[in-house]
XYZ file of C-alpha atoms in Angstrom:
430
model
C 82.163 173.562 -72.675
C 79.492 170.615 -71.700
C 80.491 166.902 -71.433
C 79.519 164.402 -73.365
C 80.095 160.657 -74.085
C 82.203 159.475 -76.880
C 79.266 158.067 -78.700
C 77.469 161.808 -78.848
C 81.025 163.037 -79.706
C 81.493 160.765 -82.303
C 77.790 161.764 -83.930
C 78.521 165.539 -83.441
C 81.904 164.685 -85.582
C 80.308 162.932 -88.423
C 77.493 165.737 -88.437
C 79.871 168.533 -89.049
C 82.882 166.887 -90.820
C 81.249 167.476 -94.370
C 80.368 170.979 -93.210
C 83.945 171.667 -92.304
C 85.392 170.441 -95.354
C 82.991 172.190 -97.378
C 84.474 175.467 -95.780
C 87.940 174.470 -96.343
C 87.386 173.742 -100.105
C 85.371 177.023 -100.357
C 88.233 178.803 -98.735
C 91.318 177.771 -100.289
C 90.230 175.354 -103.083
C 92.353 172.378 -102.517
C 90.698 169.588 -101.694
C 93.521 166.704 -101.036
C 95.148 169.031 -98.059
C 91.725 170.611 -96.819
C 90.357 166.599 -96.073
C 93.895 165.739 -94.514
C 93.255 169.091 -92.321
C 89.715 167.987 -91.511
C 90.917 165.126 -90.458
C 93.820 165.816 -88.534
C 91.027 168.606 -86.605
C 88.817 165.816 -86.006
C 91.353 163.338 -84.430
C 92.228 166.947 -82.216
C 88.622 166.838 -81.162
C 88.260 163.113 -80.572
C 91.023 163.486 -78.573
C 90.126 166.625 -76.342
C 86.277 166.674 -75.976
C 86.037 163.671 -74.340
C 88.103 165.189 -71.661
C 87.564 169.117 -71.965
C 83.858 169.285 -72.921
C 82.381 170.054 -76.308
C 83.075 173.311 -77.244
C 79.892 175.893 -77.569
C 80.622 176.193 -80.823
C 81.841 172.594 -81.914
C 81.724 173.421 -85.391
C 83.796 176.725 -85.847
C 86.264 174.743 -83.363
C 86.839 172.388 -86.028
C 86.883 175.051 -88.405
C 89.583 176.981 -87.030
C 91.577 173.886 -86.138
C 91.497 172.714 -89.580
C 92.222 175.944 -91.217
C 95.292 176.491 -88.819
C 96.383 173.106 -89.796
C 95.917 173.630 -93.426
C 97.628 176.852 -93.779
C 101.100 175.527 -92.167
C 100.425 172.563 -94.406
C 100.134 175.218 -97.208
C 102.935 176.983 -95.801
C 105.215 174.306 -95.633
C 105.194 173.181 -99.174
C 108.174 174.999 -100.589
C 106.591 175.324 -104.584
C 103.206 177.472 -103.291
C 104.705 179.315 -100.417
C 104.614 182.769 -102.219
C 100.521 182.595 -103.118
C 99.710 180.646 -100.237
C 101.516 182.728 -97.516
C 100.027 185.446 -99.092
C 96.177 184.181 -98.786
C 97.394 183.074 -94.785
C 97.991 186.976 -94.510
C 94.866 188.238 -95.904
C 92.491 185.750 -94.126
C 93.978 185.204 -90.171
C 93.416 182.202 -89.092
C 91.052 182.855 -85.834
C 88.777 184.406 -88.657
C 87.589 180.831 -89.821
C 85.149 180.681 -86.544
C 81.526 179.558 -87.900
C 78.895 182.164 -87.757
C 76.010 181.564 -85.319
C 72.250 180.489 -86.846
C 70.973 182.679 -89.483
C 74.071 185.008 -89.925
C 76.752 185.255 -92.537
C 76.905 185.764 -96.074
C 74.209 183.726 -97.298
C 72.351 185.880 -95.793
C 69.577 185.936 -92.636
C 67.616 182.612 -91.757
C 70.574 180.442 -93.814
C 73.192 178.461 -92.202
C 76.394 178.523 -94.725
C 78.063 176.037 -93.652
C 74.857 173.091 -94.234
C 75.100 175.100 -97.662
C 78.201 173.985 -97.974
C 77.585 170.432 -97.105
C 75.324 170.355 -100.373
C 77.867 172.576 -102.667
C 80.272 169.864 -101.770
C 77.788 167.107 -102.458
C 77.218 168.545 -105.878
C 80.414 168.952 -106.269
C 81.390 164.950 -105.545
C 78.405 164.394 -107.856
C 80.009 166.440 -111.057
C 79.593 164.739 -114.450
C 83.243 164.184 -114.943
C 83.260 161.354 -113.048
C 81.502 158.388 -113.370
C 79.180 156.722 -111.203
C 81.578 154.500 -109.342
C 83.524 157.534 -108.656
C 80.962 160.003 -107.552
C 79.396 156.953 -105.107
C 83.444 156.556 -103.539
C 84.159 160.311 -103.121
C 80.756 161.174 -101.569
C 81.137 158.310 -99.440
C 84.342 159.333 -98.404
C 84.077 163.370 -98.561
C 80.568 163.682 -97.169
C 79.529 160.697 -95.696
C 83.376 160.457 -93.511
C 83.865 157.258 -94.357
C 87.553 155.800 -94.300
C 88.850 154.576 -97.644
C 88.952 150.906 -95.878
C 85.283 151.185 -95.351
C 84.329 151.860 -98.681
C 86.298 149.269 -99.843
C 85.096 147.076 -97.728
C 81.577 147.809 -98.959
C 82.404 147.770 -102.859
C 84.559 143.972 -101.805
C 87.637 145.710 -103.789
C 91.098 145.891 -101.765
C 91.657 149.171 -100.218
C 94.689 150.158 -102.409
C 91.896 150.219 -105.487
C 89.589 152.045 -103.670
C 92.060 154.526 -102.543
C 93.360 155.316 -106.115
C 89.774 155.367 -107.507
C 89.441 158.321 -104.495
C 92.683 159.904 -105.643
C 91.453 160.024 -109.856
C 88.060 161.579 -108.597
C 89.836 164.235 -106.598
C 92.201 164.766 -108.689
C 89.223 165.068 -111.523
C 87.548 168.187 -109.859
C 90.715 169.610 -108.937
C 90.574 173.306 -109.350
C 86.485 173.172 -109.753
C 85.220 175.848 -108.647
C 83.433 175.257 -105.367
C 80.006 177.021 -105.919
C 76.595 175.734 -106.587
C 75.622 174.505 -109.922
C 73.669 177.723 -112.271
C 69.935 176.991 -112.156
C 69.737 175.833 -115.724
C 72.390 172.688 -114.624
C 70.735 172.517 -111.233
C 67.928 170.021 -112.066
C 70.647 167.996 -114.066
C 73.212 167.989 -111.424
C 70.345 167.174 -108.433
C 69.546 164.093 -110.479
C 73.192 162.927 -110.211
C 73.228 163.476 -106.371
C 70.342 162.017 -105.640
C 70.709 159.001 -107.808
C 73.810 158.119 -105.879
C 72.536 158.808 -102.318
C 69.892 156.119 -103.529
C 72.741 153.873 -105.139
C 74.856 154.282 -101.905
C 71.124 153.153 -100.129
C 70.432 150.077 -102.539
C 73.436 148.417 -102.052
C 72.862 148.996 -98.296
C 69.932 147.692 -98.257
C 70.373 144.651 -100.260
C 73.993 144.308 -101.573
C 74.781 143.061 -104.814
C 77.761 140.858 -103.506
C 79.151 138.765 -100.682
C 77.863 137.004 -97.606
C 76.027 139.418 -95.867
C 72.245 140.423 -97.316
C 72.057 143.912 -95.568
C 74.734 146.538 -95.247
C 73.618 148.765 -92.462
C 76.477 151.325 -92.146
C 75.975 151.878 -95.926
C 72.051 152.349 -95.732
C 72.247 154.915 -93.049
C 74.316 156.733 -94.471
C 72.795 157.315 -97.606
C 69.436 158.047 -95.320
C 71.423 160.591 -93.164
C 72.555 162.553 -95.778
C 69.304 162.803 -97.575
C 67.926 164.053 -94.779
C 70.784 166.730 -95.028
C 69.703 167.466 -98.286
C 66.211 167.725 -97.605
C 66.994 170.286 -94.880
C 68.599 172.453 -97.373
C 66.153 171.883 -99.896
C 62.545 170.841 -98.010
C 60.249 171.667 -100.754
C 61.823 169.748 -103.094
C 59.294 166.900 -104.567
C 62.074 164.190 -105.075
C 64.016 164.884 -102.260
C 61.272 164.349 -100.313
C 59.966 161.301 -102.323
C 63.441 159.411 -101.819
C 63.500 160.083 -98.516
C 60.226 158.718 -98.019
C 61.285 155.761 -100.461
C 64.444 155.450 -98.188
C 62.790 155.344 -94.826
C 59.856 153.272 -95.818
C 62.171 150.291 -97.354
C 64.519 150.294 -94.542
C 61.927 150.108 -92.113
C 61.238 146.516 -93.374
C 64.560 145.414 -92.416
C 64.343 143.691 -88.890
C 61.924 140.918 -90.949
C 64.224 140.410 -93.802
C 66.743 138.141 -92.664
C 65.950 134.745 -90.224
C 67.289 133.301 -87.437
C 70.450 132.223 -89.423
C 70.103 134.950 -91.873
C 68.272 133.805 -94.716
C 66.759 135.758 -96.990
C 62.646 136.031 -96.236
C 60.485 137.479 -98.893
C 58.344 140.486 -98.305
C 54.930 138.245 -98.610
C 56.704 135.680 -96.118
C 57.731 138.690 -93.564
C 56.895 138.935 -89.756
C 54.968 142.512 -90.224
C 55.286 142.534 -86.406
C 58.810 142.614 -86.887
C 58.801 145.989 -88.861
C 59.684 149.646 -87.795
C 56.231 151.504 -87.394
C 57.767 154.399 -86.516
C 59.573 154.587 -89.440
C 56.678 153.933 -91.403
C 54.610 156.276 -89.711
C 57.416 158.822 -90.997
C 57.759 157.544 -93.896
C 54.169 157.743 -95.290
C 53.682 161.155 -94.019
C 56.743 162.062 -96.192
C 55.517 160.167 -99.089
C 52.052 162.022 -98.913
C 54.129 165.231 -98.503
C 56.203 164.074 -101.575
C 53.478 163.991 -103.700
C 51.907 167.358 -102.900
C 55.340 169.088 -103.904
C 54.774 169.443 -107.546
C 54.294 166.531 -110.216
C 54.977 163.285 -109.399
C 58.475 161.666 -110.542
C 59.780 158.589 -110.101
C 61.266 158.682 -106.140
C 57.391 159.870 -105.331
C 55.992 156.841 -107.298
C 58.286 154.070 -105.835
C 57.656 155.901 -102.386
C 54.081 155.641 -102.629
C 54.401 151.983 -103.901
C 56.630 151.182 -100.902
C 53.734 153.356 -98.337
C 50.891 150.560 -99.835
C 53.157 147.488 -98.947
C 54.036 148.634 -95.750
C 50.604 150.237 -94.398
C 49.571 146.568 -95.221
C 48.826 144.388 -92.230
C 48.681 141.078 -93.771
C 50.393 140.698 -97.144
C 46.656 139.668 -98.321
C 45.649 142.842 -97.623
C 48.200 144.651 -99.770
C 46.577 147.217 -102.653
C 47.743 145.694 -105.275
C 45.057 147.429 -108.113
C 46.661 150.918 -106.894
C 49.951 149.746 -106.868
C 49.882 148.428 -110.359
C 48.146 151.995 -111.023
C 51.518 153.656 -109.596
C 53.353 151.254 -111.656
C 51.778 152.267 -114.941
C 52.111 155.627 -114.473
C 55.894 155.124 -113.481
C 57.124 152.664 -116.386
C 55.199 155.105 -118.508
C 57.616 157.755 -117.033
C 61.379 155.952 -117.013
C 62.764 153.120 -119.372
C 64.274 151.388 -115.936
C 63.549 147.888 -116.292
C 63.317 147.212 -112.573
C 60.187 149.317 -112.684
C 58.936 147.241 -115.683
C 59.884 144.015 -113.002
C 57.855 145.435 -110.434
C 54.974 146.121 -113.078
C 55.239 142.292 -113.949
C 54.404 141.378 -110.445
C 51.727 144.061 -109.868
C 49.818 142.442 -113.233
C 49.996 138.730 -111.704
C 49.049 139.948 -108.064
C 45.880 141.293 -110.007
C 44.894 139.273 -112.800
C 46.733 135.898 -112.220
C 50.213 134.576 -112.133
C 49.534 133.560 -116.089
C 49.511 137.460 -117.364
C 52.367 138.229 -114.975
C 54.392 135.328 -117.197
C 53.288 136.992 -120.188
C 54.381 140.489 -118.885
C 57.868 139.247 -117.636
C 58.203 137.324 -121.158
C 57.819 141.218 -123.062
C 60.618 142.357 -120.929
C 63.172 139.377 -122.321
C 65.953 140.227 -123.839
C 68.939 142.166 -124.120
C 67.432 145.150 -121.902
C 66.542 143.038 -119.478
C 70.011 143.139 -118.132
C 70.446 146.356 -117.857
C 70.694 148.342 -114.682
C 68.311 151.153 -115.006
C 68.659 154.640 -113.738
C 65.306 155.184 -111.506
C 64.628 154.550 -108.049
C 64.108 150.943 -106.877
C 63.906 149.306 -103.480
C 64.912 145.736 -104.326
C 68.758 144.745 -105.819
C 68.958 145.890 -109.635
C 67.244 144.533 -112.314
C 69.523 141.943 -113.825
C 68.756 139.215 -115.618
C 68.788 136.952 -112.239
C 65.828 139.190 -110.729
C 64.071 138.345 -114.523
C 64.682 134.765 -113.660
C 63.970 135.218 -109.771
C 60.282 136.761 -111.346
C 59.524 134.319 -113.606
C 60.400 131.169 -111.497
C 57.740 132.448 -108.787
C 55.177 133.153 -111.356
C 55.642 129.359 -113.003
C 55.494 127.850 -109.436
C 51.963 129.487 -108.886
C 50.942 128.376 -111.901
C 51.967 124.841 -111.394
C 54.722 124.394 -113.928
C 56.952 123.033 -111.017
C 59.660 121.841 -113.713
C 59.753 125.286 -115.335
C 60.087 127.114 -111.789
C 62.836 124.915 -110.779
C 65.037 125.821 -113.639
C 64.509 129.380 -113.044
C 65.349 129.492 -109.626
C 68.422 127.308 -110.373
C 69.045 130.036 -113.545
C 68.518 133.220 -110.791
C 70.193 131.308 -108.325
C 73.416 131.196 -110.517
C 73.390 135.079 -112.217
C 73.755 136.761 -108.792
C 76.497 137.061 -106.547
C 74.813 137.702 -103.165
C 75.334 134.327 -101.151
C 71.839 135.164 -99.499
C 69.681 135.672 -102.508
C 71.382 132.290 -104.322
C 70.666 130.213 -100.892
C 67.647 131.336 -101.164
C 66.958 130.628 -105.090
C 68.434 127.229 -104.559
C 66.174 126.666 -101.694
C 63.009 127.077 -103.664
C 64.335 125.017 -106.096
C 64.984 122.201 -103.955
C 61.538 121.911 -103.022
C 60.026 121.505 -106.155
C 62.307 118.280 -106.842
C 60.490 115.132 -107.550
C-alpha cells in the first residue's frame, strides 16, 4: 500500500465511487442498498487509507468492501433472505475484486468497470424520468454528490431533494442494468449528454440566488464528460461538449469583479482567462469537428473557440461566427441559438438589424428553454430583454434601453445578472 494525503484520497474516492456502484447494480440489481454499501465502503476507506496506505488495487478494495457490506445487508432483511442468501452462495464475496487493465469480460483492451460508470449514467438518464430527475440522480449516483449538495445547488430544502432522489430510484427499480440496444443508443446519448451540459449551465451561470458561478457544479459536469469521452473518444458530440465545456469555463476567472459583479464577455480582462484551458479546448473543438457531421455541441464549441482565441474583443470573428450560427439555428429550434444569432447579425451589420432579428424571435417561444447546447443562462424572456436593451443603447434609443434592462432586470432570479441589468439602466437616467 503507498501513502497518500487526504486530498489525493478524497479524488481517488470520487473517481471510482460511480465505478463501484455501477458493479454493485450490475451484480445484484438493487440500487437503494448497493449506494448505501458504496457508501458505507467509502467512509471504510476514508477512514483507513489515510493511515494504512492506498491499497494497490483501490478500486476492487472498494468493491469487495461494498459487496461484503451489501450481502449482510441483503442477508439481514428477513422478506429476501431465501433468493438473496442464495445469490451470496453462488458469487463469494472475495470474488468481487476488480480485474486489472484490459482483462475481464468485456473483453481485452476494455476496462469494465469505466463501462460501468457509463451503463449507470445511461441508466440515471432513462426516459422515465424527467429532466429534473435524471439531473438529481446523476448528480447524486455518478457525480457522489450528497443529497444536501444537490439541494443546495437546485435552492430546494434537502427533504425535497431527497424524495425527488427516492421517486427516480424507485422509477428504474428493477431496470435492467445493461447498455441501451444500438437503435436507442443515439436517443438515450442525447439524454445524457444534455444533462451533463444542464448540470454545466447552471454551474456556470446559475439561474437563481446570490452567487453568479457554481463551481462544484461546473466541474462536475466537466469531469464526467471527460469520463464519457474516455469510453466513447470518437464520438463527435462528446467531444464537441467537452470542448464547449472547457472553452466556456475557461472564461471564468474574468467573469465576476472585485465584489462580484457580473462583467460581460466584451468588458472581460482576457488576461484574466485560462489559456491552458483554451489551448485544450480548441484542439478538442477542431477534433470535434473532424468526427463526423457537425451537430450542435460542435457548433457552439467552435463559436465559443472564435471568442476565446480572440485577443481583444475587437478582434473577435464575428462574420464566421454568425456563419456557425446560421448553420446551427438552421439545425435546432432552441431559441438561445436564435439569441446568439441576433447578436452575431448586429456585431456584423449594425445594432439596427440585430433589433430587427431579436424583434422575429418575440413571442410566446421566446420563453421557452430550448433543448441544444448553450454557454450563457437559458433563453428566457429576460435574456430577450437583456438582448434587446444592449442593441437600443448602441443605437441611441437611451429611453428604450432603459426599460429593457429594467424589464430583464426583473424576469430573472440571479441577484448578479439583475444588479447588473439595473446597473445599466441607471446610467442611462436623465
Amino acid at each position: 500500500m503507498d501513502r497518500t494525503n487526504n486530498d489525493d484520497i478524497e479524488d481517488l474516492l470520487r473517481l471510482h465511487a460511480p465505478q463501484v456502484l455501477g458493479a454493485l447494480v450490475r451484480r445484484y440489481g438493487h440500487f437503494d442498498p448497493a449506494e448505501d454499501a458504496v457508501q458505507e465502503a467509502l467512509i471504510a476507506a476514508a477512514g483507513q487509507w489515510p493511515e494504512d496506505g492506498v491499497p494497490e488495487n483501490p478500486r476492487g478494495w472498494l468493491i469487495r468492501v461494498a459487496s461484503r457490506r451489501l450481502t449482510d445487508r441483503l442477508r439481514s432483511d428477513t422478506a429476501r433472505r431465501r433468493r438473496e442468501e442464495t445469490a451470496a452462495a453462488l458469487t463469494p464475496a472475495d470474488a468481487f475484486v476488480a480485474p486489472p487493465p484490459g482483462e475481464g469480460p468485456s473483453g481485452p483492451g476494455r476496462a469494465p468497470s469505466e463501462d460501468d460508470t457509463l451503463t449507470l449514467l445511461f441508466l440515471c438518464c432513462h426516459p422515465v424520468l424527467s429532466p429534473a430527475a435524471q439531473i438529481a440522480l446523476t448528480l447524486r449516483a455518478v457525480g457522489g454528490l450528497t443529497t444536501a449538495e444537490i439541494a443546495r445547488a437546485h435552492l430546494v430544502p434537502e427533504a425535497t431533494m431527497a424524495q425527488r432522489i427516492s421517486r427516480a430510484k424507485r422509477a428504474v427499480s428493477g431496470t435492467e442494468f445493461r447498455r441501451p440496444e444500438p437503435e436507442d443508443r443515439d436517443r438515450r446519448l442525447a439524454a445524457v449528454l444534455q444533462v451533463l451540459y444542464l448540470i454545466f449551465n447552471e454551474g456556470y451561470t446559475a439561474t437563481a440566488g446570490p452567487e453568479l458561478h457554481r463551481t462544484g457544479l461546473a466541474r462536475e459536469a466537466i469531469r464526467l464528460t471527460r469520463s464519457v469521452r474516455r469510453l466513447l473518444p470518437h464520438e463527435g458530440r462528446v467531444t464537441g461538449l467537452l470542448a464547449l465545456m472547457v472553452l466556456t469555463e475557461a472564461r471564468t476567472p474574468a467573469r465576476t469583479g472585485r465584489d462580484g459583479e457580473l462583467i460581460p464577455l466584451d468588458e472581460q480582462d482576457r488576461a484574466l482567462w485560462d489559456r491552458t484551458a483554451i489551448a485544450e479546448g480548441s484542439a478538442l473543438a477542431e477534433e470535434a469537428l473532424s468526427q463526423g457531421p457537425a451537430g450542435d455541441y460542435q457548433l457552439q464549441a467552435a463559436i465559443a473557440a472564435l471568442h476565446d482565441e480572440a485577443g481583444r474583443a475587437e478582434d473577435t470573428d464575428w462574420p464566421q461566427i454568425l456563419a456557425l450560427y446560421e448553420l446551427l439555428v438552421h439545425r435546432t429550434p432552441d431559441p438561445a441559438a436564435a439569441l446568439g444569432r441576433a447578436v452575431a447579425v448586429a456585431m456584423v451589420h449594425g445594432p439596427r438589424a440585430g433589433l430587427t432579428a431579436v424583434d422575429a424571435l418575440a413571442g410566446p417561444a421566446a420563453g421557452r428553454p430550448g433543448a441544444g447546447a448553450r454557454a450563457e443562462p437559458s433563453a428566457g424572456r429576460y435574456r430577450l430583454d437583456a438582448v434587446r436593451a444592449h442593441l437600443l443603447e448602441r443605437a441611441g434609443e437611451r429611453d428604450a434601453a432603459r426599460a429593457a434592462y429594467r424589464a430583464a432586470a426583473d424576469g430573472t432570479l440571479s441577484e448578479p445578472e439583475a444588479r447588473y441589468l439595473r446597473a445599466r439602466a441607471e446610467r442611462l437616467d436623465p
